[in-house]
Tab-separated table of N, CA and C in Angstrom:
chain	number	residue	atom	x	y	z
A	261	GLN	N	217.563	-55.312	106.877
A	261	GLN	CA	217.429	-54.527	105.763
A	261	GLN	C	216.289	-54.336	106.127
A	262	ALA	N	215.669	-52.914	106.315
A	262	ALA	CA	214.449	-52.069	106.381
A	262	ALA	C	213.962	-51.959	104.931
A	263	GLN	N	212.893	-52.335	104.470
A	263	GLN	CA	212.189	-52.385	103.291
A	263	GLN	C	211.172	-52.134	103.748
A	264	LEU	N	209.858	-51.008	102.617
A	264	LEU	CA	208.506	-51.143	102.525
A	264	LEU	C	208.327	-51.487	100.891
A	265	VAL	N	206.836	-52.138	101.024
A	265	VAL	CA	206.711	-52.866	99.690
A	265	VAL	C	204.949	-52.605	99.704
A	266	GLU	N	204.685	-51.910	98.774
A	266	GLU	CA	203.176	-51.499	98.494
A	266	GLU	C	202.689	-52.582	97.071
A	267	SER	N	201.578	-52.933	97.759
A	267	SER	CA	200.921	-53.426	96.723
A	267	SER	C	198.979	-52.912	96.838
A	268	GLY	N	198.400	-53.649	95.513
A	268	GLY	CA	196.964	-53.339	95.556
A	268	GLY	C	196.957	-52.327	94.517
A	269	GLY	N	197.521	-52.238	93.876
A	269	GLY	CA	197.497	-51.180	92.579
A	269	GLY	C	196.746	-52.115	91.297
A	270	ASP	N	196.040	-51.385	90.731
A	270	ASP	CA	195.271	-52.334	89.736
A	270	ASP	C	194.840	-50.705	88.660
A	271	LEU	N	194.292	-51.577	87.627
A	271	LEU	CA	193.312	-50.783	86.541
A	271	LEU	C	191.892	-50.887	87.107
A	272	VAL	N	191.366	-49.438	87.356
A	272	VAL	CA	189.808	-49.217	87.528
A	272	VAL	C	189.236	-48.685	86.989
A	273	GLN	N	187.658	-48.622	86.781
A	273	GLN	CA	187.221	-47.608	85.966
A	273	GLN	C	186.572	-46.456	87.148
A	274	PRO	N	186.219	-45.395	86.269
A	274	PRO	CA	185.752	-44.250	87.490
A	274	PRO	C	184.791	-44.513	88.247
A	275	GLY	N	184.845	-44.187	89.973
A	275	GLY	CA	183.957	-44.479	90.531
A	275	GLY	C	184.128	-45.879	91.245
A	276	GLY	N	185.354	-46.845	91.047
A	276	GLY	CA	185.736	-47.737	91.410
A	276	GLY	C	186.780	-47.725	92.785
A	277	SER	N	187.066	-48.756	93.170
A	277	SER	CA	187.677	-48.662	94.824
A	277	SER	C	188.898	-49.683	94.689
A	278	LEU	N	190.165	-49.426	95.292
A	278	LEU	CA	190.970	-49.892	95.544
A	278	LEU	C	191.542	-50.242	96.724
A	279	ARG	N	192.326	-51.006	97.701
A	279	ARG	CA	192.742	-51.229	98.735
A	279	ARG	C	193.970	-51.570	98.767
A	280	LEU	N	195.228	-50.224	98.582
A	280	LEU	CA	196.753	-50.444	98.623
A	280	LEU	C	197.004	-50.838	100.154
A	281	SER	N	198.164	-51.326	100.347
A	281	SER	CA	198.812	-52.488	101.588
A	281	SER	C	200.086	-52.160	101.393
A	282	CYS	N	200.806	-51.732	102.597
A	282	CYS	CA	202.425	-51.286	102.530
A	282	CYS	C	202.506	-51.902	103.640
A	283	VAL	N	203.616	-52.920	103.170
A	283	VAL	CA	204.264	-54.147	104.261
A	283	VAL	C	205.505	-53.558	104.587
A	284	ALA	N	205.849	-53.829	106.017
A	284	ALA	CA	207.077	-53.129	106.491
A	284	ALA	C	207.971	-54.510	106.877
A	285	SER	N	209.619	-54.280	106.250
A	285	SER	CA	210.421	-55.509	107.053
A	285	SER	C	211.725	-54.986	107.252
A	286	GLY	N	212.003	-55.820	108.067
A	286	GLY	CA	213.434	-55.540	108.689
A	286	GLY	C	213.135	-54.216	109.936
A	287	PHE	N	212.032	-54.136	110.206
A	287	PHE	CA	211.944	-52.688	111.514
A	287	PHE	C	210.741	-52.792	111.991
A	288	ASN	N	210.413	-52.526	112.779
A	288	ASN	CA	209.274	-52.648	113.580
A	288	ASN	C	208.586	-51.353	112.957
A	289	LEU	N	207.201	-51.627	112.491
A	289	LEU	CA	206.470	-50.588	111.948
A	289	LEU	C	205.803	-49.476	113.480
A	290	ASN	N	205.502	-50.553	114.366
A	290	ASN	CA	204.995	-49.762	115.680
A	290	ASN	C	205.638	-48.474	115.995
A	291	TYR	N	206.717	-47.889	115.684
A	291	TYR	CA	207.326	-46.628	116.141
A	291	TYR	C	207.228	-45.878	115.165
A	292	TYR	N	207.035	-46.030	114.023
A	292	TYR	CA	206.879	-45.117	112.627
A	292	TYR	C	205.656	-44.669	112.188
A	293	VAL	N	205.915	-43.102	111.821
A	293	VAL	CA	204.778	-42.368	111.146
A	293	VAL	C	204.911	-43.034	109.509
A	294	ILE	N	203.640	-43.274	108.769
A	294	ILE	CA	203.635	-43.600	107.700
A	294	ILE	C	202.953	-42.953	106.861
A	295	GLY	N	203.704	-42.280	105.754
A	295	GLY	CA	202.577	-41.389	104.989
A	295	GLY	C	202.816	-42.011	103.619
A	296	TRP	N	201.668	-41.860	103.125
A	296	TRP	CA	201.343	-42.405	101.587
A	296	TRP	C	201.528	-40.936	100.367
A	297	PHE	N	202.417	-41.086	99.567
A	297	PHE	CA	202.351	-40.486	98.578
A	297	PHE	C	202.125	-41.243	96.834
A	298	ARG	N	201.851	-40.038	96.242
A	298	ARG	CA	201.497	-40.311	94.835
A	298	ARG	C	202.393	-39.402	93.710
A	299	GLN	N	202.685	-39.837	92.765
A	299	GLN	CA	203.392	-38.929	91.628
A	299	GLN	C	202.833	-39.549	90.588
A	300	ALA	N	202.054	-38.877	89.623
A	300	ALA	CA	201.613	-38.529	88.247
A	300	ALA	C	203.025	-38.199	87.283
A	301	PRO	N	202.801	-38.870	85.743
A	301	PRO	CA	203.690	-38.742	85.041
A	301	PRO	C	203.723	-36.881	84.550
A	302	GLY	N	205.022	-36.392	84.937
A	302	GLY	CA	205.144	-35.206	84.743
A	302	GLY	C	204.862	-34.050	85.777
A	303	LYS	N	204.499	-34.944	86.517
A	303	LYS	CA	204.027	-34.035	88.026
A	303	LYS	C	204.710	-34.350	89.238
A	304	GLU	N	204.804	-33.310	90.029
A	304	GLU	CA	205.636	-33.548	91.690
A	304	GLU	C	204.960	-34.572	92.539
A	305	ARG	N	205.838	-35.567	93.425
A	305	ARG	CA	205.439	-36.213	94.002
A	305	ARG	C	204.470	-35.460	95.190
A	306	GLU	N	203.568	-35.733	95.849
A	306	GLU	CA	202.306	-34.907	96.506
A	306	GLU	C	201.979	-36.186	97.622
A	307	GLY	N	202.076	-35.469	98.993
A	307	GLY	CA	201.345	-36.263	100.232
A	307	GLY	C	199.822	-36.664	99.849
A	308	VAL	N	199.597	-37.569	99.973
A	308	VAL	CA	198.221	-38.113	100.114
A	308	VAL	C	197.515	-38.259	101.181
A	309	SER	N	198.246	-39.096	102.380
A	309	SER	CA	197.894	-39.285	103.653
A	309	SER	C	198.947	-39.355	104.809
A	310	CYS	N	198.908	-39.673	105.852
A	310	CYS	CA	199.618	-39.910	106.948
A	310	CYS	C	198.675	-40.517	107.971
A	311	ILE	N	199.539	-41.241	108.887
A	311	ILE	CA	199.058	-41.672	110.241
A	311	ILE	C	200.233	-41.999	111.132
A	312	ASN	N	199.769	-41.672	112.426
A	312	ASN	CA	200.930	-41.475	113.168
A	312	ASN	C	201.185	-43.051	114.003
A	313	SER	N	201.844	-43.546	114.720
A	313	SER	CA	202.574	-44.479	115.167
A	313	SER	C	201.274	-45.523	115.924
A	314	SER	N	200.411	-44.605	116.606
A	314	SER	CA	199.593	-45.116	117.456
A	314	SER	C	197.898	-45.238	116.877
A	315	GLY	N	198.211	-44.486	115.736
A	315	GLY	CA	196.877	-44.338	114.776
A	315	GLY	C	195.669	-43.505	114.912
A	316	ALA	N	196.274	-42.634	116.146
A	316	ALA	CA	195.539	-41.684	116.607
A	316	ALA	C	195.313	-40.202	115.444
A	317	GLY	N	196.440	-40.042	115.048
A	317	GLY	CA	196.674	-39.076	114.509
A	317	GLY	C	196.563	-39.339	112.733
A	318	ILE	N	195.486	-38.677	111.985
A	318	ILE	CA	195.131	-39.119	110.564
A	318	ILE	C	195.380	-37.350	109.961
A	319	TYR	N	196.002	-37.767	109.088
A	319	TYR	CA	196.013	-36.331	108.039
A	319	TYR	C	195.834	-36.907	106.645
A	320	TYR	N	195.039	-35.883	105.731
A	320	TYR	CA	194.660	-36.196	104.625
A	320	TYR	C	194.863	-34.811	103.596
A	321	LEU	N	195.217	-35.010	102.419
A	321	LEU	CA	194.934	-33.885	101.662
A	321	LEU	C	192.941	-33.622	101.541
A	322	GLN	N	193.351	-32.252	101.831
A	322	GLN	CA	191.476	-31.915	102.107
A	322	GLN	C	190.787	-32.642	101.110
A	323	PHE	N	191.083	-32.199	99.532
A	323	PHE	CA	190.026	-32.828	98.838
A	323	PHE	C	190.006	-34.092	98.533
A	324	LEU	N	191.121	-34.972	99.162
A	324	LEU	CA	190.270	-36.227	99.248
A	324	LEU	C	189.640	-36.877	100.271
A	325	LYS	N	189.521	-36.086	101.218
A	325	LYS	CA	188.776	-36.565	102.828
A	325	LYS	C	187.279	-36.709	101.813
A	326	GLY	N	186.952	-38.175	102.552
A	326	GLY	CA	185.691	-38.735	102.561
A	326	GLY	C	185.974	-39.411	101.192
A	327	ARG	N	187.030	-39.486	100.705
A	327	ARG	CA	187.523	-40.827	99.664
A	327	ARG	C	188.180	-41.423	100.080
A	328	PHE	N	189.420	-41.253	100.570
A	328	PHE	CA	190.478	-42.171	100.824
A	328	PHE	C	190.275	-42.222	102.570
A	329	THR	N	190.760	-43.515	102.818
A	329	THR	CA	191.084	-44.081	104.557
A	329	THR	C	192.471	-44.678	104.516
A	330	ILE	N	193.184	-43.991	105.627
A	330	ILE	CA	194.414	-44.882	105.848
A	330	ILE	C	193.594	-45.204	107.066
A	331	SER	N	194.667	-46.839	107.327
A	331	SER	CA	194.817	-47.350	108.547
A	331	SER	C	195.530	-47.925	108.926
A	332	ARG	N	196.074	-48.666	109.814
A	332	ARG	CA	197.313	-49.392	110.207
A	332	ARG	C	196.958	-50.513	111.236
A	333	ASP	N	197.649	-51.539	110.941
A	333	ASP	CA	197.660	-52.840	111.551
A	333	ASP	C	199.454	-53.310	112.300
A	334	ASN	N	199.313	-52.763	113.292
A	334	ASN	CA	201.089	-53.006	114.033
A	334	ASN	C	201.044	-54.248	114.034
A	335	ALA	N	200.421	-55.157	114.177
A	335	ALA	CA	200.252	-56.386	114.533
A	335	ALA	C	200.706	-57.178	113.161
A	336	LYS	N	200.581	-56.701	112.215
A	336	LYS	CA	201.083	-57.328	110.774
A	336	LYS	C	202.060	-56.239	109.857
A	337	ASN	N	202.483	-55.508	111.148
A	337	ASN	CA	203.333	-54.512	110.335
A	337	ASN	C	202.989	-54.088	108.896
A	338	THR	N	201.605	-53.475	109.044
A	338	THR	CA	201.285	-53.335	107.609
A	338	THR	C	200.472	-51.618	107.786
A	339	VAL	N	200.478	-51.113	106.716
A	339	VAL	CA	199.311	-49.842	106.707
A	339	VAL	C	198.963	-49.600	105.379
A	340	TYR	N	197.623	-49.445	105.304
A	340	TYR	CA	196.437	-49.403	104.202
A	340	TYR	C	195.778	-48.019	103.933
A	341	LEU	N	195.947	-48.013	102.521
A	341	LEU	CA	195.273	-46.672	102.202
A	341	LEU	C	193.861	-47.425	100.912
A	342	GLN	N	192.389	-47.315	101.993
A	342	GLN	CA	191.371	-47.374	100.853
A	342	GLN	C	190.889	-46.303	100.524
A	343	MET	N	191.240	-46.757	99.246
A	343	MET	CA	190.537	-45.399	98.104
A	343	MET	C	189.191	-45.724	97.576
A	344	ASN	N	187.987	-44.845	97.606
A	344	ASN	CA	186.866	-45.133	97.046
A	344	ASN	C	186.734	-44.368	95.777
A	345	ASN	N	185.360	-44.205	95.285
A	345	ASN	CA	185.168	-43.034	94.836
A	345	ASN	C	186.159	-42.820	93.387
A	346	LEU	N	186.629	-43.640	93.101
A	346	LEU	CA	188.339	-42.876	92.275
A	346	LEU	C	187.882	-42.269	91.078
A	347	GLU	N	188.763	-41.680	90.646
A	347	GLU	CA	188.930	-40.363	89.580
A	347	GLU	C	190.074	-40.723	88.653
A	348	PRO	N	190.008	-40.240	87.417
A	348	PRO	CA	190.729	-40.175	86.639
A	348	PRO	C	191.977	-39.726	87.111
A	349	GLU	N	192.163	-38.261	87.696
A	349	GLU	CA	192.975	-37.471	88.272
A	349	GLU	C	193.610	-38.169	89.612
A	350	ASP	N	193.358	-39.484	89.849
A	350	ASP	CA	193.992	-40.042	90.966
A	350	ASP	C	195.152	-41.247	90.587
A	351	THR	N	194.916	-41.074	88.852
A	351	THR	CA	195.911	-41.830	88.235
A	351	THR	C	197.626	-41.835	88.698
A	352	ALA	N	198.316	-42.649	89.238
A	352	ALA	CA	199.654	-42.222	89.613
A	352	ALA	C	200.131	-43.435	90.351
A	353	VAL	N	201.655	-43.597	90.644
A	353	VAL	CA	202.166	-44.271	91.335
A	353	VAL	C	202.400	-44.080	92.619
A	354	TYR	N	201.621	-44.812	93.758
A	354	TYR	CA	201.763	-44.559	94.789
A	354	TYR	C	202.584	-45.236	95.754
A	355	TYR	N	202.793	-44.302	96.968
A	355	TYR	CA	204.352	-44.770	97.628
A	355	TYR	C	204.013	-44.516	98.678
A	356	CYS	N	204.402	-45.748	99.523
A	356	CYS	CA	204.462	-45.274	101.272
A	356	CYS	C	205.946	-45.323	101.955
A	357	ALA	N	205.949	-44.411	102.953
A	357	ALA	CA	207.092	-44.336	102.955
A	357	ALA	C	206.773	-44.161	104.940
A	358	ALA	N	208.074	-43.975	105.696
A	358	ALA	CA	208.201	-43.825	106.995
A	358	ALA	C	208.852	-43.064	107.536
A	359	ARG	N	208.877	-42.465	108.936
A	359	ARG	CA	209.815	-41.775	109.501
A	359	ARG	C	209.401	-42.045	110.829
A	360	GLU	N	210.370	-41.425	111.939
A	360	GLU	CA	210.113	-41.633	113.279
A	360	GLU	C	209.810	-40.516	113.858
A	361	THR	N	209.404	-39.492	113.701
A	361	THR	CA	208.682	-38.632	114.545
A	361	THR	C	207.522	-38.283	114.143
A	362	TRP	N	206.756	-37.243	113.101
A	362	TRP	CA	205.200	-36.842	113.229
A	362	TRP	C	204.964	-36.970	111.464
A	363	CYS	N	203.845	-36.742	111.199
A	363	CYS	CA	203.382	-36.384	109.927
A	363	CYS	C	203.847	-35.202	109.329
A	364	GLY	N	204.169	-35.272	108.076
A	364	GLY	CA	204.907	-34.255	107.482
A	364	GLY	C	204.148	-34.352	105.882
A	365	ALA	N	204.037	-33.542	105.746
A	365	ALA	CA	203.703	-33.479	103.605
A	365	ALA	C	204.650	-33.594	102.790
A	366	GLY	N	205.707	-33.175	103.071
A	366	GLY	CA	206.883	-33.110	102.381
A	366	GLY	C	207.854	-34.382	101.945
A	367	PRO	N	207.865	-34.939	101.134
A	367	PRO	CA	208.654	-36.275	100.945
A	367	PRO	C	209.903	-36.423	101.276
A	368	ASP	N	210.927	-35.213	101.071
A	368	ASP	CA	211.942	-35.140	102.107
A	368	ASP	C	212.093	-35.612	103.300
A	369	GLU	N	211.032	-35.309	104.182
A	369	GLU	CA	210.932	-35.464	105.767
A	369	GLU	C	211.035	-36.603	105.825
A	370	TYR	N	210.437	-38.016	104.982
A	370	TYR	CA	210.653	-39.413	105.119
A	370	TYR	C	211.861	-40.032	105.014
A	371	ASP	N	212.206	-41.221	105.854
A	371	ASP	CA	213.418	-42.070	105.430
A	371	ASP	C	213.509	-42.922	104.824
A	372	TYR	N	211.993	-43.882	104.682
A	372	TYR	CA	212.375	-45.342	104.036
A	372	TYR	C	211.049	-44.823	103.177
A	373	TRP	N	211.431	-45.628	101.994
A	373	TRP	CA	210.150	-45.680	100.947
A	373	TRP	C	210.236	-46.845	100.188
A	374	GLY	N	209.015	-47.316	99.905
A	374	GLY	CA	208.575	-48.497	99.024
A	374	GLY	C	209.011	-48.283	97.473
A	375	GLN	N	208.748	-49.332	96.765
A	375	GLN	CA	208.917	-49.100	95.373
A	375	GLN	C	208.034	-48.589	94.281
A	376	GLY	N	206.783	-48.505	94.885
A	376	GLY	CA	205.333	-47.854	94.389
A	376	GLY	C	204.513	-49.229	93.660
A	377	THR	N	203.277	-48.816	93.791
A	377	THR	CA	201.882	-49.547	93.190
A	377	THR	C	201.547	-48.527	92.028
A	378	GLN	N	200.859	-49.126	90.750
A	378	GLN	CA	200.529	-48.113	89.822
A	378	GLN	C	198.862	-48.328	90.255
A	379	VAL	N	198.275	-46.812	90.290
A	379	VAL	CA	196.829	-46.666	90.539
A	379	VAL	C	196.735	-46.221	88.729
A	380	THR	N	195.539	-46.894	87.900
A	380	THR	CA	195.177	-46.537	86.800
A	380	THR	C	193.543	-46.022	87.063
A	381	VAL	N	193.643	-45.087	86.736
A	381	VAL	CA	191.734	-45.054	86.918
A	381	VAL	C	191.545	-44.453	85.413
A	382	SER	N	190.632	-45.616	84.461
A	382	SER	CA	190.440	-44.848	83.642
A	382	SER	C	188.811	-45.658	83.095
A	383	SER	N	188.274	-44.923	81.696
A	383	SER	CA	186.956	-45.977	81.333
A	383	SER	C	187.371	-46.385	80.227
């Protein structure tokens, strides 16, 4: 059974950091593109970052560049999202998703989804 499980979300003060993990089971993550998405209450789900199967292709929302870093460890079937200098506007449920082709910003393009992990940035 193909599954993705996110973890690492927490309550953090502005300026703090979190490292999210996305662990795949039931399929080999080596062959998949992984995207990170987030959804805040009352807002649409938006793409945050994406990494291709080899790790050579990496994309971010432009306004997140320099604060968020995506990486993958295929041996562990895991993708990470390092989030630094967090702001209250980053508060959302963060999801990872997988597809077999290439990075895309649209949630409908992805085939497998995790349950999400809550990130709350507040003083």
